[in-house]
PDB file of C-alpha atoms in Angstrom:
ATOM      1  CA  MET A   1      33.615  69.228 219.140  1.00  0.00           C
ATOM      2  CA  GLY A   2      33.631  66.119 216.970  1.00  0.00           C
ATOM      3  CA  TYR A   3      32.909  64.572 213.611  1.00  0.00           C
ATOM      4  CA  MET A   4      32.224  61.290 211.917  1.00  0.00           C
ATOM      5  CA  LEU A   5      32.958  60.112 208.413  1.00  0.00           C
ATOM      6  CA  GLY A   6      31.080  57.110 207.114  1.00  0.00           C
ATOM      7  CA  LYS A   7      29.886  55.525 203.901  1.00  0.00           C
ATOM      8  CA  ALA A   8      27.780  52.719 202.458  1.00  0.00           C
ATOM      9  CA  GLU A   9      29.601  50.062 200.442  1.00  0.00           C
ATOM     10  CA  GLY A  10      29.593  46.418 199.383  1.00  0.00           C
ATOM     11  CA  GLU A  11      27.073  44.299 197.562  1.00  0.00           C
ATOM     12  CA  GLY A  12      24.716  41.459 198.358  1.00  0.00           C
ATOM     13  CA  LYS A  13      24.870  40.419 202.007  1.00  0.00           C
ATOM     14  CA  LEU A  14      28.057  42.488 202.358  1.00  0.00           C
ATOM     15  CA  TRP A  15      26.077  45.715 201.725  1.00  0.00           C
ATOM     16  CA  HIS A  16      27.001  47.685 204.836  1.00  0.00           C
ATOM     17  CA  GLY A  17      27.772  50.995 206.456  1.00  0.00           C
ATOM     18  CA  HIS A  18      31.406  51.686 207.255  1.00  0.00           C
ATOM     19  CA  VAL A  19      32.744  54.079 209.889  1.00  0.00           C
ATOM     20  CA  SER A  20      35.894  55.601 208.398  1.00  0.00           C
ATOM     21  CA  ALA A  21      36.502  57.934 211.338  1.00  0.00           C
ATOM     22  CA  VAL A  22      34.841  59.153 214.519  1.00  0.00           C
ATOM     23  CA  THR A  23      36.634  61.783 216.571  1.00  0.00           C
ATOM     24  CA  VAL A  24      35.633  63.842 219.582  1.00  0.00           C
ATOM     25  CA  ALA A  25      37.823  66.608 220.986  1.00  0.00           C
ATOM     26  CA  PRO A  26      39.183  65.815 224.468  1.00  0.00           C
ATOM     27  CA  GLN A  27      37.170  68.520 226.231  1.00  0.00           C
ATOM     28  CA  TYR A  28      33.916  67.091 224.770  1.00  0.00           C
ATOM     29  CA  ARG A  29      34.527  63.423 225.580  1.00  0.00           C
ATOM     30  CA  ARG A  30      32.342  61.425 227.976  1.00  0.00           C
ATOM     31  CA  LEU A  31      29.315  63.585 227.106  1.00  0.00           C
ATOM     32  CA  GLY A  32      27.667  61.100 224.743  1.00  0.00           C
ATOM     33  CA  LEU A  33      28.722  62.833 221.534  1.00  0.00           C
ATOM     34  CA  ALA A  34      30.378  59.724 220.038  1.00  0.00           C
ATOM     35  CA  ARG A  35      27.214  57.700 220.713  1.00  0.00           C
ATOM     36  CA  THR A  36      25.105  60.410 219.069  1.00  0.00           C
ATOM     37  CA  LEU A  37      27.338  60.385 215.987  1.00  0.00           C
ATOM     38  CA  MET A  38      27.292  56.583 215.783  1.00  0.00           C
ATOM     39  CA  ASP A  39      23.518  56.430 216.337  1.00  0.00           C
ATOM     40  CA  ASP A  40      23.019  58.933 213.511  1.00  0.00           C
ATOM     41  CA  LEU A  41      25.114  56.888 211.074  1.00  0.00           C
ATOM     42  CA  GLU A  42      23.349  53.666 212.079  1.00  0.00           C
ATOM     43  CA  GLU A  43      19.945  55.289 211.597  1.00  0.00           C
ATOM     44  CA  LYS A  44      20.922  56.405 208.071  1.00  0.00           C
ATOM     45  CA  CYS A  45      22.243  52.906 207.332  1.00  0.00           C
ATOM     46  CA  VAL A  46      18.830  51.500 208.242  1.00  0.00           C
ATOM     47  CA  SER A  47      16.411  54.111 206.890  1.00  0.00           C
ATOM     48  CA  VAL A  48      18.245  55.322 203.781  1.00  0.00           C
ATOM     49  CA  TYR A  49      20.586  52.504 202.696  1.00  0.00           C
ATOM     50  CA  ASN A  50      18.953  49.377 204.189  1.00  0.00           C
ATOM     51  CA  ASN A  51      22.375  47.970 205.117  1.00  0.00           C
ATOM     52  CA  TYR A  52      22.923  44.563 206.724  1.00  0.00           C
ATOM     53  CA  PHE A  53      25.497  45.801 209.247  1.00  0.00           C
ATOM     54  CA  VAL A  54      27.888  48.590 210.183  1.00  0.00           C
ATOM     55  CA  ASP A  55      31.605  47.929 210.548  1.00  0.00           C
ATOM     56  CA  LEU A  56      34.719  49.784 211.646  1.00  0.00           C
ATOM     57  CA  PHE A  57      38.396  49.072 212.145  1.00  0.00           C
ATOM     58  CA  VAL A  58      40.194  49.882 215.382  1.00  0.00           C
ATOM     59  CA  ARG A  59      43.770  49.334 216.539  1.00  0.00           C
ATOM     60  CA  ALA A  60      43.938  46.103 218.540  1.00  0.00           C
ATOM     61  CA  SER A  61      45.736  47.994 221.349  1.00  0.00           C
ATOM     62  CA  ASN A  62      43.096  50.743 221.644  1.00  0.00           C
ATOM     63  CA  THR A  63      41.232  49.222 224.569  1.00  0.00           C
ATOM     64  CA  LEU A  64      39.314  52.406 225.412  1.00  0.00           C
ATOM     65  CA  ALA A  65      37.857  52.640 221.911  1.00  0.00           C
ATOM     66  CA  ILE A  66      37.122  48.901 221.819  1.00  0.00           C
ATOM     67  CA  GLN A  67      35.241  49.135 225.124  1.00  0.00           C
ATOM     68  CA  MET A  68      33.291  52.150 223.865  1.00  0.00           C
ATOM     69  CA  TYR A  69      32.280  50.352 220.660  1.00  0.00           C
ATOM     70  CA  GLU A  70      31.282  47.276 222.663  1.00  0.00           C
ATOM     71  CA  LYS A  71      28.979  49.507 224.756  1.00  0.00           C
ATOM     72  CA  PHE A  72      27.441  50.649 221.463  1.00  0.00           C
ATOM     73  CA  GLY A  73      26.701  47.023 220.518  1.00  0.00           C
ATOM     74  CA  TYR A  74      29.694  46.276 218.269  1.00  0.00           C
ATOM     75  CA  ARG A  75      31.492  42.932 218.450  1.00  0.00           C
ATOM     76  CA  CYS A  76      34.838  41.782 217.127  1.00  0.00           C
ATOM     77  CA  TYR A  77      34.211  39.993 213.835  1.00  0.00           C
ATOM     78  CA  ARG A  78      37.853  39.314 212.914  1.00  0.00           C
ATOM     79  CA  ARG A  79      41.461  40.389 213.344  1.00  0.00           C
ATOM     80  CA  VAL A  80      43.216  41.917 210.331  1.00  0.00           C
ATOM     81  CA  LEU A  81      46.950  41.217 210.588  1.00  0.00           C
ATOM     82  CA  GLY A  82      49.195  44.205 209.874  1.00  0.00           C
ATOM     83  CA  TYR A  83      46.292  46.472 208.905  1.00  0.00           C
ATOM     84  CA  TYR A  84      48.042  49.567 210.258  1.00  0.00           C
ATOM     85  CA  SER A  85      51.456  49.991 208.663  1.00  0.00           C
ATOM     86  CA  GLY A  86      54.399  52.276 209.310  1.00  0.00           C
ATOM     87  CA  GLU A  87      56.443  52.912 212.410  1.00  0.00           C
ATOM     88  CA  ASP A  88      53.624  51.772 214.717  1.00  0.00           C
ATOM     89  CA  ALA A  89      52.518  48.780 212.643  1.00  0.00           C
ATOM     90  CA  GLU A  90      49.673  46.934 214.277  1.00  0.00           C
ATOM     91  CA  ASP A  91      46.734  44.598 213.747  1.00  0.00           C
ATOM     92  CA  ALA A  92      43.192  45.924 213.529  1.00  0.00           C
ATOM     93  CA  LEU A  93      39.988  44.502 214.898  1.00  0.00           C
ATOM     94  CA  ASP A  94      37.125  44.556 212.412  1.00  0.00           C
ATOM     95  CA  MET A  95      34.148  45.284 214.655  1.00  0.00           C
ATOM     96  CA  ARG A  96      30.577  44.894 213.450  1.00  0.00           C
ATOM     97  CA  LYS A  97      27.043  45.589 214.528  1.00  0.00           C
ATOM     98  CA  ALA A  98      24.144  43.818 212.823  1.00  0.00           C
ATOM     99  CA  LEU A  99      21.236  45.963 211.637  1.00  0.00           C
ATOM    100  CA  PRO A 100      17.562  44.920 211.381  1.00  0.00           C
ATOM    101  CA  ARG A 101      17.917  43.713 207.765  1.00  0.00           C
ATOM    102  CA  ASP A 102      20.257  40.962 209.006  1.00  0.00           C
ATOM    103  CA  VAL A 103      17.533  39.093 210.870  1.00  0.00           C
ATOM    104  CA  GLN A 104      19.706  36.027 211.559  1.00  0.00           C
ATOM    105  CA  LYS A 105      22.738  38.184 212.560  1.00  0.00           C
ATOM    106  CA  GLU A 106      24.883  36.279 210.020  1.00  0.00           C
ATOM    107  CA  SER A 107      27.104  39.318 209.420  1.00  0.00           C
ATOM    108  CA  VAL A 108      28.469  39.319 212.950  1.00  0.00           C
ATOM    109  CA  VAL A 109      29.326  35.651 213.465  1.00  0.00           C
ATOM    110  CA  PRO A 110      33.059  35.895 214.298  1.00  0.00           C
ATOM    111  CA  LEU A 111      35.622  34.324 212.009  1.00  0.00           C
ATOM    112  CA  ASP A 112      37.776  31.681 213.676  1.00  0.00           C
ATOM    113  CA  HIS A 113      40.998  32.891 212.046  1.00  0.00           C
ATOM    114  CA  PRO A 114      42.702  36.209 211.286  1.00  0.00           C
ATOM    115  CA  ILE A 115      43.049  37.581 207.758  1.00  0.00           C
ATOM    116  CA  ARG A 116      45.467  39.898 205.948  1.00  0.00           C
ATOM    117  CA  PRO A 117      44.534  43.307 204.481  1.00  0.00           C
ATOM    118  CA  GLU A 118      44.705  41.932 200.927  1.00  0.00           C
ATOM    119  CA  ASP A 119      41.923  39.478 201.853  1.00  0.00           C
ATOM    120  CA  LEU A 120      39.423  42.218 202.768  1.00  0.00           C
ATOM    121  CA  GLU A 121      36.352  42.293 200.561  1.00  0.00           C
ATOM    122  CA  TRP A 122      35.927  46.103 200.662  1.00  0.00           C
TER     123      TRP A 122
END
């Protein structure tokens, strides 16, 4: 069916949940399973870890995934140049969703410039 891999990381106001992977088998897509998996991670980030936000990285060309994450309340925080390496090298979008601890939504104010992978905090 599907799975999700996530973690809590960072420190201070960068204390956040991170989605490492979310995958749903083709025959189970468009049934709400990805939303259920994401909602579960977000709930744990709030109730167990008291995170400020949840983030994830997605290929800049993956418009279907980007649209899905936008429906879930995620916004593009910044572009990471050359994040994906190899034969299909590509930029990533760092997408974030503020959680209740971030009352002012500071964690999701978009950067006005791209960064490189070596500039990532976590």
